[in-house]
Short mmCIF file of C-alpha atoms in Angstrom, two decimals:
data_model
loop_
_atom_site.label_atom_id
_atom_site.label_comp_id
_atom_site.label_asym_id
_atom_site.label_seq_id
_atom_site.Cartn_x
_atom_site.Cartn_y
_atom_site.Cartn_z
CA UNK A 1 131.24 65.81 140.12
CA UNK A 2 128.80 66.22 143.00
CA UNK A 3 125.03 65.66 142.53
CA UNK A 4 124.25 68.95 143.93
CA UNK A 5 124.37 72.14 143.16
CA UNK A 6 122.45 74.56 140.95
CA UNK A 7 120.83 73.84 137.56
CA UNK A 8 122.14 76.40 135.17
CA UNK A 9 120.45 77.23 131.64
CA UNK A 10 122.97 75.64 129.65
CA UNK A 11 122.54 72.84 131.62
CA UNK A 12 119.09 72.08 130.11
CA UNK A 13 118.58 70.75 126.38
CA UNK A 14 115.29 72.35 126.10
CA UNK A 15 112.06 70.13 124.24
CA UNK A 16 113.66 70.37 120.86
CA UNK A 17 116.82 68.51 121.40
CA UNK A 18 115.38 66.63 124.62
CA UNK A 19 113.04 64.92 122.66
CA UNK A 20 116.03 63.13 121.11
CA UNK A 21 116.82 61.82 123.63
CA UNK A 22 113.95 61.34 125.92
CA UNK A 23 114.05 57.29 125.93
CA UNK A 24 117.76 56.73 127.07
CA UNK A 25 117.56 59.52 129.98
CA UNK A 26 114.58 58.31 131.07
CA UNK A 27 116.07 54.77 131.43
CA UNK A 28 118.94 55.99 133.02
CA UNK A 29 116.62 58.17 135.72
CA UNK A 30 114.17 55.50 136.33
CA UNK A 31 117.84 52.96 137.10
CA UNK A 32 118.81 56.44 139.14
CA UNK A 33 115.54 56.28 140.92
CA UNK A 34 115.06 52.93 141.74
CA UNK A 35 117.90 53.01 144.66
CA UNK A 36 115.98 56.45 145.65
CA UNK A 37 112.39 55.41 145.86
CA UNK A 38 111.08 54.24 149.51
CA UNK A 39 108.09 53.11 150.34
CA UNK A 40 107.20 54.33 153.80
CA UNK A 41 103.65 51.91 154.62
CA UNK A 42 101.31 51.74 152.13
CA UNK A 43 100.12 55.23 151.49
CA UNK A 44 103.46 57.08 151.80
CA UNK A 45 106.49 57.10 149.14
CA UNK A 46 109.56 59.23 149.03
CA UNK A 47 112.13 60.00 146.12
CA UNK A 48 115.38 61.24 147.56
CA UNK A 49 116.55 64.48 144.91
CA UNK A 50 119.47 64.76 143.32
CA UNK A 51 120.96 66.88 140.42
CA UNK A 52 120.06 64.25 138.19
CA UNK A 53 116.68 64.06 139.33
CA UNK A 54 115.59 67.74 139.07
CA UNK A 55 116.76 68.10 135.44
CA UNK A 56 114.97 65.21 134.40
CA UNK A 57 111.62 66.70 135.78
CA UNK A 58 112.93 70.05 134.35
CA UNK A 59 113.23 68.37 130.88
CA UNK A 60 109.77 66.79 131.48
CA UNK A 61 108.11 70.11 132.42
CA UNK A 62 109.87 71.72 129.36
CA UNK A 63 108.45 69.65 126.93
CA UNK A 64 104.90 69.17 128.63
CA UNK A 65 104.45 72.68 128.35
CA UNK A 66 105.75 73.73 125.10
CA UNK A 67 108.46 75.71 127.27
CA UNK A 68 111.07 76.89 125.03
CA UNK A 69 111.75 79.98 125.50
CA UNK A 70 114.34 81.54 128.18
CA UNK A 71 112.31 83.51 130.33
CA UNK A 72 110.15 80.05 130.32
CA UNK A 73 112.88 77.67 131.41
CA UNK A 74 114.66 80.06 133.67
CA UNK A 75 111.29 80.05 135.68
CA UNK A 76 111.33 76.30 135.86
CA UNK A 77 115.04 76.51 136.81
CA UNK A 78 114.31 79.07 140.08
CA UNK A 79 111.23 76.16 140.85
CA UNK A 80 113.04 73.06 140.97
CA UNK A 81 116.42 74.49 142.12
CA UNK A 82 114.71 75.35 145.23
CA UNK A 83 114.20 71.97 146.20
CA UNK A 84 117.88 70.58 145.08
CA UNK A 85 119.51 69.05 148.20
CA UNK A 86 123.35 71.21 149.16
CA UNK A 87 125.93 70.55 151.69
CA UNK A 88 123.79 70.09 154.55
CA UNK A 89 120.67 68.48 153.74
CA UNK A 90 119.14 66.15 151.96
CA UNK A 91 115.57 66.61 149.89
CA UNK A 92 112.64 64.48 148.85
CA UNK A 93 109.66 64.65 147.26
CA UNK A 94 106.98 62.89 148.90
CA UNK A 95 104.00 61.52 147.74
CA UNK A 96 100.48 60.64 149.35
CA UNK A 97 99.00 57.57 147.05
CA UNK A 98 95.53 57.54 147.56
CA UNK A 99 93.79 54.31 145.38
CA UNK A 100 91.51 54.67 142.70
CA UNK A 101 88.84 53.82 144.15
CA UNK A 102 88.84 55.86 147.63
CA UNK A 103 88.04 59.82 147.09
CA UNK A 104 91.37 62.08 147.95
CA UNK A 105 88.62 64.57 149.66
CA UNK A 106 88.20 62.47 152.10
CA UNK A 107 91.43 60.58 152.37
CA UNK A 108 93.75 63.42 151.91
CA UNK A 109 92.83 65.24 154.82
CA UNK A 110 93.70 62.16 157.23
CA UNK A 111 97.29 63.20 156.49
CA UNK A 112 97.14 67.28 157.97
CA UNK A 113 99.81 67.64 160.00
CA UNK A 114 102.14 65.03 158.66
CA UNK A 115 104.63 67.59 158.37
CA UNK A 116 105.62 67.65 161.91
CA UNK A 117 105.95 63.64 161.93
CA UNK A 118 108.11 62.69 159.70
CA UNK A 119 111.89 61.59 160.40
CA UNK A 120 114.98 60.35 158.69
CA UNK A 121 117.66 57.92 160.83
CA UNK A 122 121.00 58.13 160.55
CA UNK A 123 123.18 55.87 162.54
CA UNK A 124 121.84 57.32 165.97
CA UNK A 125 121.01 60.56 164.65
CA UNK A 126 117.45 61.10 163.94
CA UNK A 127 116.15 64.49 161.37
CA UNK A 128 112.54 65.81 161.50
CA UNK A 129 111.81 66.67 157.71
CA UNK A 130 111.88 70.20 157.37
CA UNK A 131 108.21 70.59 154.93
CA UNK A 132 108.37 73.31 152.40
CA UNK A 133 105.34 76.02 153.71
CA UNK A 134 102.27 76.20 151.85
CA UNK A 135 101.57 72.70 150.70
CA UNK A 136 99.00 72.70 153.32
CA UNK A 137 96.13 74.08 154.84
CA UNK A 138 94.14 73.34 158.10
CA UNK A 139 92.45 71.04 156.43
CA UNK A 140 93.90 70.30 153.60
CA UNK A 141 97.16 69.10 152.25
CA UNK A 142 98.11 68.46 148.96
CA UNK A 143 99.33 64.68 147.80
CA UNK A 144 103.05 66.03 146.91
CA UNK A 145 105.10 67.56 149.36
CA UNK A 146 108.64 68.63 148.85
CA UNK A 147 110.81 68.57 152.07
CA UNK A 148 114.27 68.84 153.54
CA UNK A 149 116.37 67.20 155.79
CA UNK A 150 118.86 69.06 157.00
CA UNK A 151 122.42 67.54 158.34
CA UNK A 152 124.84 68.06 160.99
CA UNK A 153 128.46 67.17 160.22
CA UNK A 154 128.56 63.97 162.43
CA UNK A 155 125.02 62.66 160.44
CA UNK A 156 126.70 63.63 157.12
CA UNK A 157 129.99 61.44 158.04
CA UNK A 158 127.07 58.72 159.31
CA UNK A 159 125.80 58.86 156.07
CA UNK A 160 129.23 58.45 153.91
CA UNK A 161 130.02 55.63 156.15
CA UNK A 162 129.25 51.88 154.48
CA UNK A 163 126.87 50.21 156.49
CA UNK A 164 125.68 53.12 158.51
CA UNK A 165 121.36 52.45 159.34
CA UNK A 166 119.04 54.22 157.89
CA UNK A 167 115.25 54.34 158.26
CA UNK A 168 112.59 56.98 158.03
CA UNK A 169 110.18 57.09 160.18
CA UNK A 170 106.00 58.17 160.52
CA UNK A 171 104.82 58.82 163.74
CA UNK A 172 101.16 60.91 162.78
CA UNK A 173 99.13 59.66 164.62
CA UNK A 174 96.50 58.33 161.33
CA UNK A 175 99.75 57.06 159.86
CA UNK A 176 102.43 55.06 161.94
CA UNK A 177 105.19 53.16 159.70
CA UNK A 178 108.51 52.86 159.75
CA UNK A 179 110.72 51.93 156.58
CA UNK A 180 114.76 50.32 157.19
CA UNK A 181 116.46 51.71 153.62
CA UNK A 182 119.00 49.38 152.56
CA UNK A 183 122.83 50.26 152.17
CA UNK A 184 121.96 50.60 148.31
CA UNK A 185 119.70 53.67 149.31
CA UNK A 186 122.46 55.25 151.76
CA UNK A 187 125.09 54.60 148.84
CA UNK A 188 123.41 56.24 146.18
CA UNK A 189 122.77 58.96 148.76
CA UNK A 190 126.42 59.45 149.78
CA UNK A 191 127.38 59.59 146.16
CA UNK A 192 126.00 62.86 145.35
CA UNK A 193 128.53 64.11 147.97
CA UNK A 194 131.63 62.58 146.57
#
């Protein structure tokens, strides 16, 4: 079954029965995870979404908040369905990791702009990240930004195809790194397609 695709109620076990089994999902999301998670530089990581990944922070949410009613989790549902990845695109969540001991008022605001800078590789196809609006401001940005990366055919067949490059890429100009992802990363990638 693809990895994609709406989260329907009856997909979600709601905190009650969740909480039962909280400890094994988690360790199979974190294993999930793991081949998603890529650290662009020091200051920059990305988790490539999935199906699996959404309903996880769903069932987090859920039982943070004491959500247990419908109307509750269907609201949650509408949130994080908007940033599952579908036939032509990818999506990540990106985080800015500012240390403990620098102030994110100052440091955060380095980063404005970094939504027209950031790229995903494919083979030789390269994909500006498509940011979702109203994460920031002129001067400000918030430290999690959700974004898209949205496919043509030929960098979808790139992406299926073993051994196929990938890299993303940070040109701002307060922020320049590049990171190669490993075939393990483009696998578990291609996978949600199957």
């Amino acid at each position: 079954m693809p990895k994609i695709g709406r989260i329907e109620r009856r997909d979600v076990l709601g905190p009650t029965l969740y909480t039962k089994v909280r400890d094994d999902f988690r360790k199979r999301i974190i294993e999930i995870k793991r081949a998603r998670r890529v650290h662009v530089g020091d200051r920059v990581t990305l988790v490539f979404e999935n199906r699996d990944t959404l309903r996880f922070q769903i069932e987090e949410m859920l039982r943070a908040e004491h959500i247990a009613g419908d109307e509750g989790i269907q609201a949650e549902l509408d949130v994080y369905n908007e940033l599952m990845p579908d036939e032509g695109s990818l999506s990540a969540t990106l985080f800015l990791e500012i240390p403990r001991d620098e102030d994110a008022k100052v440091a955060l605001p380095r980063f404005v702009g970094l939504d027209e800078h950031v790229t995903l590789e494919i083979g030789a196809h390269r994909v500006r990240a498509a940011f979702e609006p109203g994460r920031q401001e002129e001067e400000r940005i918030s430290a999690v930004q959700y974004l898209r990366f949205p496919l043509t055919a030929d960098a979808m067949t790139e992406l299926r195809a073993p051994g196929t490059p990938l890299a993303i890429a940070i040109d701002h100009p307060d922020y320049r790194h590049r990171a190669e992802l490993d075939d393990a990363v483009r696998e578990s990638l291609a996978r949600d397609y199957e």
